[in-house]
mmCIF file of C-alpha atoms in Angstrom:
data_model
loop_
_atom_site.group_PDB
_atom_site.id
_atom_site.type_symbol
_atom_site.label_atom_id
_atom_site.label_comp_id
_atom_site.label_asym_id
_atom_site.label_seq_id
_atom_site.Cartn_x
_atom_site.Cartn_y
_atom_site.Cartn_z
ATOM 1 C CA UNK C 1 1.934 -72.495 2.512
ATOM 2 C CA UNK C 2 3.356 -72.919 -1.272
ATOM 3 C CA UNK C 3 5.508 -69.422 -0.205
ATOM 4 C CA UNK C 4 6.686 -71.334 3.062
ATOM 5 C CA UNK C 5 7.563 -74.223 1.220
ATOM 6 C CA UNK C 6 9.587 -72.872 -1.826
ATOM 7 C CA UNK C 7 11.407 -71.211 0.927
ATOM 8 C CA UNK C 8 12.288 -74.412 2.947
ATOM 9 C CA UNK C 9 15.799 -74.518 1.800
ATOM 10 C CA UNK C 10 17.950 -71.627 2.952
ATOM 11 C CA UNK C 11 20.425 -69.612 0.775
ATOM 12 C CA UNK C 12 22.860 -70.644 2.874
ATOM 13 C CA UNK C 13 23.109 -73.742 0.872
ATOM 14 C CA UNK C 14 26.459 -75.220 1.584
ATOM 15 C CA UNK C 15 28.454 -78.454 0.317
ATOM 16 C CA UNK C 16 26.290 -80.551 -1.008
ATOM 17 C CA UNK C 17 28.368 -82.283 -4.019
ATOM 18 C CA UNK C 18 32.036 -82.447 -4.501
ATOM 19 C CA UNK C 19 33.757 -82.896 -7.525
ATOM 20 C CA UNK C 20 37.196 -84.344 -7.326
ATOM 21 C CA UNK C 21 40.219 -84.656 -10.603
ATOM 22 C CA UNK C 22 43.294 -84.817 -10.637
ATOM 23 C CA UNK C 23 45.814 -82.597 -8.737
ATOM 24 C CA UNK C 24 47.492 -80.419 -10.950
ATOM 25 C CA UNK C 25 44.780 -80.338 -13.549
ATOM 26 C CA UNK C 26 42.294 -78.206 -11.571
ATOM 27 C CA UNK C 27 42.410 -75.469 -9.362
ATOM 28 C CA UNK C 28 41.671 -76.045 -5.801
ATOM 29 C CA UNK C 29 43.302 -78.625 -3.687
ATOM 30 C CA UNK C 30 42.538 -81.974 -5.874
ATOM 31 C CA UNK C 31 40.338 -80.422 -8.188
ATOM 32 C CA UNK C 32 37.504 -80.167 -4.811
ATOM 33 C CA UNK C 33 35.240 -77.054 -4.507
ATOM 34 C CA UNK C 34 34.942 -76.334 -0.995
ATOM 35 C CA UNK C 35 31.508 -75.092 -2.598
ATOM 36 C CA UNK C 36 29.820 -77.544 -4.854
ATOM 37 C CA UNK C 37 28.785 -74.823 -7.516
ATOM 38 C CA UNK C 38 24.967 -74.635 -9.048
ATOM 39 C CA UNK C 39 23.849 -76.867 -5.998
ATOM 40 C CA UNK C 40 21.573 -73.989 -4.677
ATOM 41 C CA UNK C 41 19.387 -74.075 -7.800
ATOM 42 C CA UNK C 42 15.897 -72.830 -7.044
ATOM 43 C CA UNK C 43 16.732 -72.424 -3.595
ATOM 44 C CA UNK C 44 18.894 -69.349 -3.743
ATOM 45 C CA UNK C 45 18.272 -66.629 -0.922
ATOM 46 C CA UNK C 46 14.895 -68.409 -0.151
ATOM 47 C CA UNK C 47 13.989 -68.556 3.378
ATOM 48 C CA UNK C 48 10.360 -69.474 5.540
ATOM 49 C CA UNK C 49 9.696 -66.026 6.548
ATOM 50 C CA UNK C 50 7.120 -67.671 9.770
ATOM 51 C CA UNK C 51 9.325 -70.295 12.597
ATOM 52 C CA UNK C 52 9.134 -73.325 12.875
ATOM 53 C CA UNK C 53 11.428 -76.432 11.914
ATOM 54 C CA UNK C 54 12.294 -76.887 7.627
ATOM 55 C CA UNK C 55 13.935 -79.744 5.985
ATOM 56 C CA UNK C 56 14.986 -80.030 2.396
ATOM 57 C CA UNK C 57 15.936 -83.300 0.957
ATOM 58 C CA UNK C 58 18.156 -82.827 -2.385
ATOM 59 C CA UNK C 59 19.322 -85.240 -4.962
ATOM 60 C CA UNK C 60 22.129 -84.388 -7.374
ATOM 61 C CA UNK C 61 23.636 -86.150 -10.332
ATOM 62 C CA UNK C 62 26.514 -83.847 -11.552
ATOM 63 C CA UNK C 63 28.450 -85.459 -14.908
ATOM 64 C CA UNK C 64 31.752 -83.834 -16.917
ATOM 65 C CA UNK C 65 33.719 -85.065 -19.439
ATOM 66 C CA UNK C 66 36.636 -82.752 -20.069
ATOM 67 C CA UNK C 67 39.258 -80.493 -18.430
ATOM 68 C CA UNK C 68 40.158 -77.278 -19.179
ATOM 69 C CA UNK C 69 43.017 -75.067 -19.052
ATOM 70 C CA UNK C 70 43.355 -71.064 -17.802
ATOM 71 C CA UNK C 71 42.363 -69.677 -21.128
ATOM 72 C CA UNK C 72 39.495 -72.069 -21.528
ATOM 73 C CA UNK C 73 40.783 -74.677 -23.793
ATOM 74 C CA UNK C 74 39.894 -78.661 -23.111
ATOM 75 C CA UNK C 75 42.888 -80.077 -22.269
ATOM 76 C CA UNK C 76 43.813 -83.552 -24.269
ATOM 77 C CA UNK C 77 43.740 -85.612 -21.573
ATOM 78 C CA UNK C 78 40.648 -88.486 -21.172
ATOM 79 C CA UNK C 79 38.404 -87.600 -18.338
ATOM 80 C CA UNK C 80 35.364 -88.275 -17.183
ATOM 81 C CA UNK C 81 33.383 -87.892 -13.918
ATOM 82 C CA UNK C 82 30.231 -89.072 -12.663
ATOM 83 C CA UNK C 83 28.618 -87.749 -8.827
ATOM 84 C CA UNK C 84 25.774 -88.682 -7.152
ATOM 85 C CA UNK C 85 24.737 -87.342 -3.950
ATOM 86 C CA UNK C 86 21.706 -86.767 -1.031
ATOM 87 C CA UNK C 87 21.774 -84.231 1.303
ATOM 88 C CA UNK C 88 19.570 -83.411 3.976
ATOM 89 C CA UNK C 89 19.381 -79.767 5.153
ATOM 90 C CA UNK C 90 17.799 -79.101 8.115
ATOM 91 C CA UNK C 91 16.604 -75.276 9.047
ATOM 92 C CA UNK C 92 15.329 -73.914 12.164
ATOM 93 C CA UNK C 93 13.564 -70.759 12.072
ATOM 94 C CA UNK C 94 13.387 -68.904 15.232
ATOM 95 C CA UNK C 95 10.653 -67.276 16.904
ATOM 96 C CA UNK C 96 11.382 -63.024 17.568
ATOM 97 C CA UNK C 97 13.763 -60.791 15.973
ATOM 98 C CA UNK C 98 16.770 -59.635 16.623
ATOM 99 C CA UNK C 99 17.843 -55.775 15.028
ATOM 100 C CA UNK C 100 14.565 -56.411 12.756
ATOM 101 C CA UNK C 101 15.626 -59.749 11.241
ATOM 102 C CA UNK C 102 14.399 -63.361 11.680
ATOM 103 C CA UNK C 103 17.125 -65.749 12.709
ATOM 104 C CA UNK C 104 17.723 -69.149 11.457
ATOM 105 C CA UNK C 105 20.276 -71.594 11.744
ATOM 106 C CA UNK C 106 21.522 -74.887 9.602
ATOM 107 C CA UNK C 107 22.518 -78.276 9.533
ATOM 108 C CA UNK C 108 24.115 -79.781 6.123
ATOM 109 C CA UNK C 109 24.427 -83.221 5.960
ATOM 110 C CA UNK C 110 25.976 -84.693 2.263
ATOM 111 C CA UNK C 111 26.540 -88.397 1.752
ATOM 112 C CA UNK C 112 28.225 -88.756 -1.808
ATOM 113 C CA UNK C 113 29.211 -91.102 -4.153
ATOM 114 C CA UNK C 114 32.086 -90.361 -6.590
ATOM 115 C CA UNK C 115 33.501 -92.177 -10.037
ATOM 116 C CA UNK C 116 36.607 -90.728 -11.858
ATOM 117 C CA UNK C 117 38.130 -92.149 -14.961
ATOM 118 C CA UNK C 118 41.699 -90.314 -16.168
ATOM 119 C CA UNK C 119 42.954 -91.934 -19.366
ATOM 120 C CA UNK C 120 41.760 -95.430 -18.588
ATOM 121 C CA UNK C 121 42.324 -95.391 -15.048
ATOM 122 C CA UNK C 122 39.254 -95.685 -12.469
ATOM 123 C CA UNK C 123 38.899 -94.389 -9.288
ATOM 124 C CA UNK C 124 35.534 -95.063 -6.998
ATOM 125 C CA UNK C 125 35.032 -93.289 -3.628
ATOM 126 C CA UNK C 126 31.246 -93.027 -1.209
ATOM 127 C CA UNK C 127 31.099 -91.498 1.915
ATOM 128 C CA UNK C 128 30.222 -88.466 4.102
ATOM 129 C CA UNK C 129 31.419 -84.710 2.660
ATOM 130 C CA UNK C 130 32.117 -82.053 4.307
ATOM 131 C CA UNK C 131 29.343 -81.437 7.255
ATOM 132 C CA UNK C 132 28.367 -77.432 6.934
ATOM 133 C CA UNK C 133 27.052 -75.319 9.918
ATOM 134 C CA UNK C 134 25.162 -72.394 9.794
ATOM 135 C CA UNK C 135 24.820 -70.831 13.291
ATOM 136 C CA UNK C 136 23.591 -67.806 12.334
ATOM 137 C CA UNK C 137 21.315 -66.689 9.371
ATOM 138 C CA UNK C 138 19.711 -63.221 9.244
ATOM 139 C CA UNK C 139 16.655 -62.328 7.047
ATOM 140 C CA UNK C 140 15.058 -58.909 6.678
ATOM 141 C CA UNK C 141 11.976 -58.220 5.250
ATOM 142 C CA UNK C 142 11.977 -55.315 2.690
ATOM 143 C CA UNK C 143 8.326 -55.824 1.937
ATOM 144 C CA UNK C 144 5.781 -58.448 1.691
ATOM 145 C CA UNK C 145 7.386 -60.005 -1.093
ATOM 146 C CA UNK C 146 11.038 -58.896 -0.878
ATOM 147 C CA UNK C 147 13.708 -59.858 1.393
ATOM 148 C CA UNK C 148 17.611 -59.624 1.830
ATOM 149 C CA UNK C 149 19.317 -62.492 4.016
ATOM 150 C CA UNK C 150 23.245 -62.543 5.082
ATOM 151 C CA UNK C 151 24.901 -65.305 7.064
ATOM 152 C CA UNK C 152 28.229 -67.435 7.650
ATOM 153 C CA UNK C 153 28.387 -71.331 6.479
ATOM 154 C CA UNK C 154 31.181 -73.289 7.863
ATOM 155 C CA UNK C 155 32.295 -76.248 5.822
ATOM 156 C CA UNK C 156 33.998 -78.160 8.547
ATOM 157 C CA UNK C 157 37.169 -80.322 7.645
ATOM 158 C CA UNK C 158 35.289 -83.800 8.445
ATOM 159 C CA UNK C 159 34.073 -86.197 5.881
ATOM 160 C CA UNK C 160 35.535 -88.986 4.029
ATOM 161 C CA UNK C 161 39.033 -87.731 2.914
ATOM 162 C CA UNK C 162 42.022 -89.107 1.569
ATOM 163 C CA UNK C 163 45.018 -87.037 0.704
ATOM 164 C CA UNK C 164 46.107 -89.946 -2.445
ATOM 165 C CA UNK C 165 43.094 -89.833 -4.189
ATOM 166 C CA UNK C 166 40.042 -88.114 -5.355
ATOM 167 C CA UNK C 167 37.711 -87.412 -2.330
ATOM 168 C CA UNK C 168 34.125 -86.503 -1.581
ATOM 169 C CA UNK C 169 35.936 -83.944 1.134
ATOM 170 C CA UNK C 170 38.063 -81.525 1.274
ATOM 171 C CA UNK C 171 40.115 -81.928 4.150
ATOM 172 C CA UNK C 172 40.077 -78.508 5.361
ATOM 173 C CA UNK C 173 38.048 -75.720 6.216
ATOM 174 C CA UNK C 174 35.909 -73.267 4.669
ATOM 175 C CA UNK C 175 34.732 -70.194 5.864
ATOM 176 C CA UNK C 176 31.778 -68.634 4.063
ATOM 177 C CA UNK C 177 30.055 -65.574 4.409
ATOM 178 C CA UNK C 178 26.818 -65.099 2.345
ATOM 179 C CA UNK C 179 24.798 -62.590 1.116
ATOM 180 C CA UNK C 180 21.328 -62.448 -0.477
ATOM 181 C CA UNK C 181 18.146 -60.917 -2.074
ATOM 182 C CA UNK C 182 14.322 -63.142 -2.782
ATOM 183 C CA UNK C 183 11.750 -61.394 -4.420
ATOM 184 C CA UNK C 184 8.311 -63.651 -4.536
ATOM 185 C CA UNK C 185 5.092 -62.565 -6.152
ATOM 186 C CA UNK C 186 2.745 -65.908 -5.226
ATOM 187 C CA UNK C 187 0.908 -64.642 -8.865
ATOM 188 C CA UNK C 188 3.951 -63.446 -10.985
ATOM 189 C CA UNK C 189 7.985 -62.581 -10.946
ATOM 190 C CA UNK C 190 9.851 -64.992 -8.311
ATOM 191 C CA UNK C 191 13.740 -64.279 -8.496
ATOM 192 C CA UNK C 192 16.931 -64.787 -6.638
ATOM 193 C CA UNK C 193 20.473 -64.526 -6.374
ATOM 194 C CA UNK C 194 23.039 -65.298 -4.118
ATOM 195 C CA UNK C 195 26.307 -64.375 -3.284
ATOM 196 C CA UNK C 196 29.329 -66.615 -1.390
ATOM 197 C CA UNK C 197 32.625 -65.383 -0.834
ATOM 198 C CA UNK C 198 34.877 -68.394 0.081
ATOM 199 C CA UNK C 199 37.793 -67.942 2.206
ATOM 200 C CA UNK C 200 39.942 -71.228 2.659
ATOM 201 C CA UNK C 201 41.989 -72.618 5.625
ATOM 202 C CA UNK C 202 45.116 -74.402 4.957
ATOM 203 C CA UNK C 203 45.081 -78.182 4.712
ATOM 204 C CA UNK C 204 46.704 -79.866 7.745
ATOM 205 C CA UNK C 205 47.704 -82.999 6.096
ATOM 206 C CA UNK C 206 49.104 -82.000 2.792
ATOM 207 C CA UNK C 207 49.734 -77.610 3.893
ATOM 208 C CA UNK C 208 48.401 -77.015 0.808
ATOM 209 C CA UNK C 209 46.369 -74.047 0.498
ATOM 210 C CA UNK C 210 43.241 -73.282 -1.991
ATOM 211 C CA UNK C 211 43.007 -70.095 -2.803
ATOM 212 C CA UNK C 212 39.673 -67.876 -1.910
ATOM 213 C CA UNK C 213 36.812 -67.685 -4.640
ATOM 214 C CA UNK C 214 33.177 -65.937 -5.114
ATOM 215 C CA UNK C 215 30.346 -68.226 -6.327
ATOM 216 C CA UNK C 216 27.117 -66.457 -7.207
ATOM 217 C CA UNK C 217 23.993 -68.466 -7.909
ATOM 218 C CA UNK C 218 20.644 -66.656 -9.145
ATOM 219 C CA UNK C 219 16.774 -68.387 -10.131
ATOM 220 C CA UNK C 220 14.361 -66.473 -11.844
ATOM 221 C CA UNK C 221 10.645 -67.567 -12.592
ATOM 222 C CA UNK C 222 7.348 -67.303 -12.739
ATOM 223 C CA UNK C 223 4.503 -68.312 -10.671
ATOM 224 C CA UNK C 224 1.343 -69.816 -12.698
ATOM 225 C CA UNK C 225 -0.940 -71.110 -9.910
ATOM 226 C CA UNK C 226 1.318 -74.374 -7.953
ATOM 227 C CA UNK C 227 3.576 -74.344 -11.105
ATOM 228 C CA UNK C 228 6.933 -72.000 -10.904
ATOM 229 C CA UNK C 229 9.075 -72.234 -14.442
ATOM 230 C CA UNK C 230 11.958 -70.407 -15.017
ATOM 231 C CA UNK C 231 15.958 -70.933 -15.100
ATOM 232 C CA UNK C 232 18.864 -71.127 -12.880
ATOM 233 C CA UNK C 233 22.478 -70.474 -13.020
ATOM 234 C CA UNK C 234 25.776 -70.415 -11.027
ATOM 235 C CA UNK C 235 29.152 -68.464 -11.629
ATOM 236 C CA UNK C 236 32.729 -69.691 -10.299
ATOM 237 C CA UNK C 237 35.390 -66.764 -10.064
ATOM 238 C CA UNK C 238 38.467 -67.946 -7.716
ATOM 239 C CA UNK C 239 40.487 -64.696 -7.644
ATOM 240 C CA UNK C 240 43.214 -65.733 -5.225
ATOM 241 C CA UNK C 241 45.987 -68.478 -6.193
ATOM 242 C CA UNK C 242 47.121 -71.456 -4.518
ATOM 243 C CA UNK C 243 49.982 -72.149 -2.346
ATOM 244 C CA UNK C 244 51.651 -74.800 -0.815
ATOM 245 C CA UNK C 245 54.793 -74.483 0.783
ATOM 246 C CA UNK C 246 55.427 -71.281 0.836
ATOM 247 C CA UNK C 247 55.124 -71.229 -2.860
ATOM 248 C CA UNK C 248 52.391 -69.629 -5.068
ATOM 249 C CA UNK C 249 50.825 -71.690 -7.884
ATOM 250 C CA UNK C 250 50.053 -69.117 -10.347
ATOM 251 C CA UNK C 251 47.645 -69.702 -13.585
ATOM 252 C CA UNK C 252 45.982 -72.374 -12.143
ATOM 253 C CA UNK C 253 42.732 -70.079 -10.868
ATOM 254 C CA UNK C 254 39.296 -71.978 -11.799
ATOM 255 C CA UNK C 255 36.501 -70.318 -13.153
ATOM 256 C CA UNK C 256 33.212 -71.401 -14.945
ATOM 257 C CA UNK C 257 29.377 -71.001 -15.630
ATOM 258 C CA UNK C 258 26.805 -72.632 -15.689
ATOM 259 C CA UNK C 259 22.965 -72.208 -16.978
ATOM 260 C CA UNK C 260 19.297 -74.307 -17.553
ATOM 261 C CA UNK C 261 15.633 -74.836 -16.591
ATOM 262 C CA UNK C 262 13.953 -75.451 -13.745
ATOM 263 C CA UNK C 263 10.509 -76.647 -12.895
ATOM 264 C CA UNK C 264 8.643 -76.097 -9.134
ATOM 265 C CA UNK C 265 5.491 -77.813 -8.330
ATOM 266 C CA UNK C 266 3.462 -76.896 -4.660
ATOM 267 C CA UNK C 267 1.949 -79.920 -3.465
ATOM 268 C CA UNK C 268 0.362 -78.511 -0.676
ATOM 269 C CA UNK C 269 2.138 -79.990 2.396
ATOM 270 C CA UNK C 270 5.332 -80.137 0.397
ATOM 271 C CA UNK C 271 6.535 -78.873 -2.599
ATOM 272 C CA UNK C 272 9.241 -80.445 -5.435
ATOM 273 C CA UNK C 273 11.752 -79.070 -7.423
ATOM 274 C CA UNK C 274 13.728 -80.725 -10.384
ATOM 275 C CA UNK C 275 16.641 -78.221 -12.398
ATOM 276 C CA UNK C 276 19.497 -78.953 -14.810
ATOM 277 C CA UNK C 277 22.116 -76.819 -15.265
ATOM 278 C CA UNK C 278 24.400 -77.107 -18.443
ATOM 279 C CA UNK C 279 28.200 -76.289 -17.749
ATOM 280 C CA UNK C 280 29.076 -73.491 -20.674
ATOM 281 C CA UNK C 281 32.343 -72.293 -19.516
ATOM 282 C CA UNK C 282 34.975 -73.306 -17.348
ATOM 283 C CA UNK C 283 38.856 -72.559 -16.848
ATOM 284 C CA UNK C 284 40.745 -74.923 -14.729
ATOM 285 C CA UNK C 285 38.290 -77.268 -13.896
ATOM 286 C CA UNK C 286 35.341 -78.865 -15.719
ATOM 287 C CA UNK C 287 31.775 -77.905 -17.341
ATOM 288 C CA UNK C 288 30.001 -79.568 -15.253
ATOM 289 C CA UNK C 289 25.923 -80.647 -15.696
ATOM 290 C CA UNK C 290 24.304 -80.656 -12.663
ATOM 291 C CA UNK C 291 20.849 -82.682 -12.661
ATOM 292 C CA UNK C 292 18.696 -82.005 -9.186
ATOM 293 C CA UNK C 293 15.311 -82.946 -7.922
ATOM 294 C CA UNK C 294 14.873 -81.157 -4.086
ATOM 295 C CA UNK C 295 12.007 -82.132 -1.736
ATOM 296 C CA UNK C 296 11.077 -79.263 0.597
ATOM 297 C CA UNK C 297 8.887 -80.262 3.739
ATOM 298 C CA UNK C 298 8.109 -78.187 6.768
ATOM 299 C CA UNK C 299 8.351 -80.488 9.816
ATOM 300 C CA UNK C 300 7.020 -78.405 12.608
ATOM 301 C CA UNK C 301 5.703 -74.619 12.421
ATOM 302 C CA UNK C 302 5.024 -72.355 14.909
ATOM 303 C CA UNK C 303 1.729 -70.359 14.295
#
């Protein structure tokens, strides 16, 4: 069960958390990851290798004070930014295989609350993010304890978004095609790692264009009877630029990383997971510290 459950939320871990600026001072459209970066956490590549129906409950509280320019410098402007957010994930795991692999699918559902302050002014905005789809996630088992997994989110362009202010959206879509590899010894090493390649359409609204990006997220730990400790951490490379208009925005590509603890307890019929990553580099956006506690429940197996 405790292998089942550590697995309940799938490495296809989509938007979860947006964090919104100021246009201009971050990359991406409005300073808004299509991809809110370290929300995987313990999760990454994890999958329940038997069917059945998974949910994961997260809770994030992401907090920045700063914004930083291409070579890595904090800008001299007053910001600050505080995020909370719960998102439901639910995972189906499907019965058979298909070319060897178990198939899954997801549902991401993010309700978020946002608070911005730029040089003394305030801005407040709660509501639904971007709903991600998974329709198809494949998982091959290496070995007992080892598996690779590879998959396509879709952040869809819903949500609560405005084009004059910071949003909990993004306003357009996101194709994402992931990749990754779990190895789990119940007794010993537990470690994964994640890879997202994120490949963004053009806003409809505004015809502004973000420009594509690679996040990779990784967990590594060890297993001391329903206790897991280890770290996480998250990397942010956007290696495309932004245009809008016809017009390339050059230097304004955002990068950053981020790294901390994590804690995993197996309750049995459910197990919990709190993490904190600490934001130790960014370039045109913001170090940002990411506080979550995840709730991982199986709802309905199939034996």
């Amino acid at each position: 069960m405790k292998t089942v459950l550590s697995r309940a939320g799938t490495a296809a871990g989509c938007v979860m958390l947006s964090l919104a600026g100021v246009q201009g001072a971050h990359a991406f459209e409005g300073g808004v990851s299509p991809f809110p970066v370290g929300s995987t956490g313990d999760y990454a590549a994890g999958l329940p290798p038997i069917p059945g129906l998974f949910v994961l409950q997260q809770f994030h509280y992401n907090s920045s004070s700063g914004l930083y320019d291409n070579q890595g410098n904090k800008r001299p402007i007053p910001f600050k930014l505080d995020a909370t957010s719960s998102t439901t994930r639910l995972l189906a795991a499907y019965p058979g295989k298909f070319l060897g692999a178990q198939l899954y699918s997801q549902l991401v559902l993010p309700v978020v609350s946002l608070h911005t302050e730029v040089a003394g002014h305030g801005e407040r905005h709660s509501g639904l993010a971007n709903v991600t789809v998974s329709p198809l996630v494949m998982r091959w088992a290496l070995s007992e304890q080892t598996s690779v997994m590879g998959g396509l989110d879709l952040a869809l362009s819903n949500g609560s978004y405005s084009p004059t202010r910071p949003s909990v959206s993004t306003g357009y879509t996101s194709i994402q095609p992931v990749f990754g590899v779990r190895h789990t010894d119940p007794k010993g090493l537990d470690i994964g790692w994640i890879n997202r390649l994120m490949v963004n359409r053009e806003n409809s609204t505004t015809h502004y264009r973000s420009g594509s990006g690679y996040v990779g997220e990784f967990t590594a730990g060890w297993n001391l009877g329903p206790w897991k400790m280890g770290v996480v951490g998250s990397y942010l490379n956007q290696f495309s630029d932004d245009r809008q208009g016809g017009a390339t925005i050059q230097g304004n590509r955002a990068r950053s990383f981020a790294l901390g603890p994590s804690l995993n307890y197996d309750a049995g019929r459910f197990s919990v997971n709190v993490s904190y990553q600490r934001g130790l580099y960014a370039a045109n956006t913001t170090k940002n510290n990411v506080l979550g506690v995840g709730v991982a429940v199986p709802l309905w197996i199939l034996q």
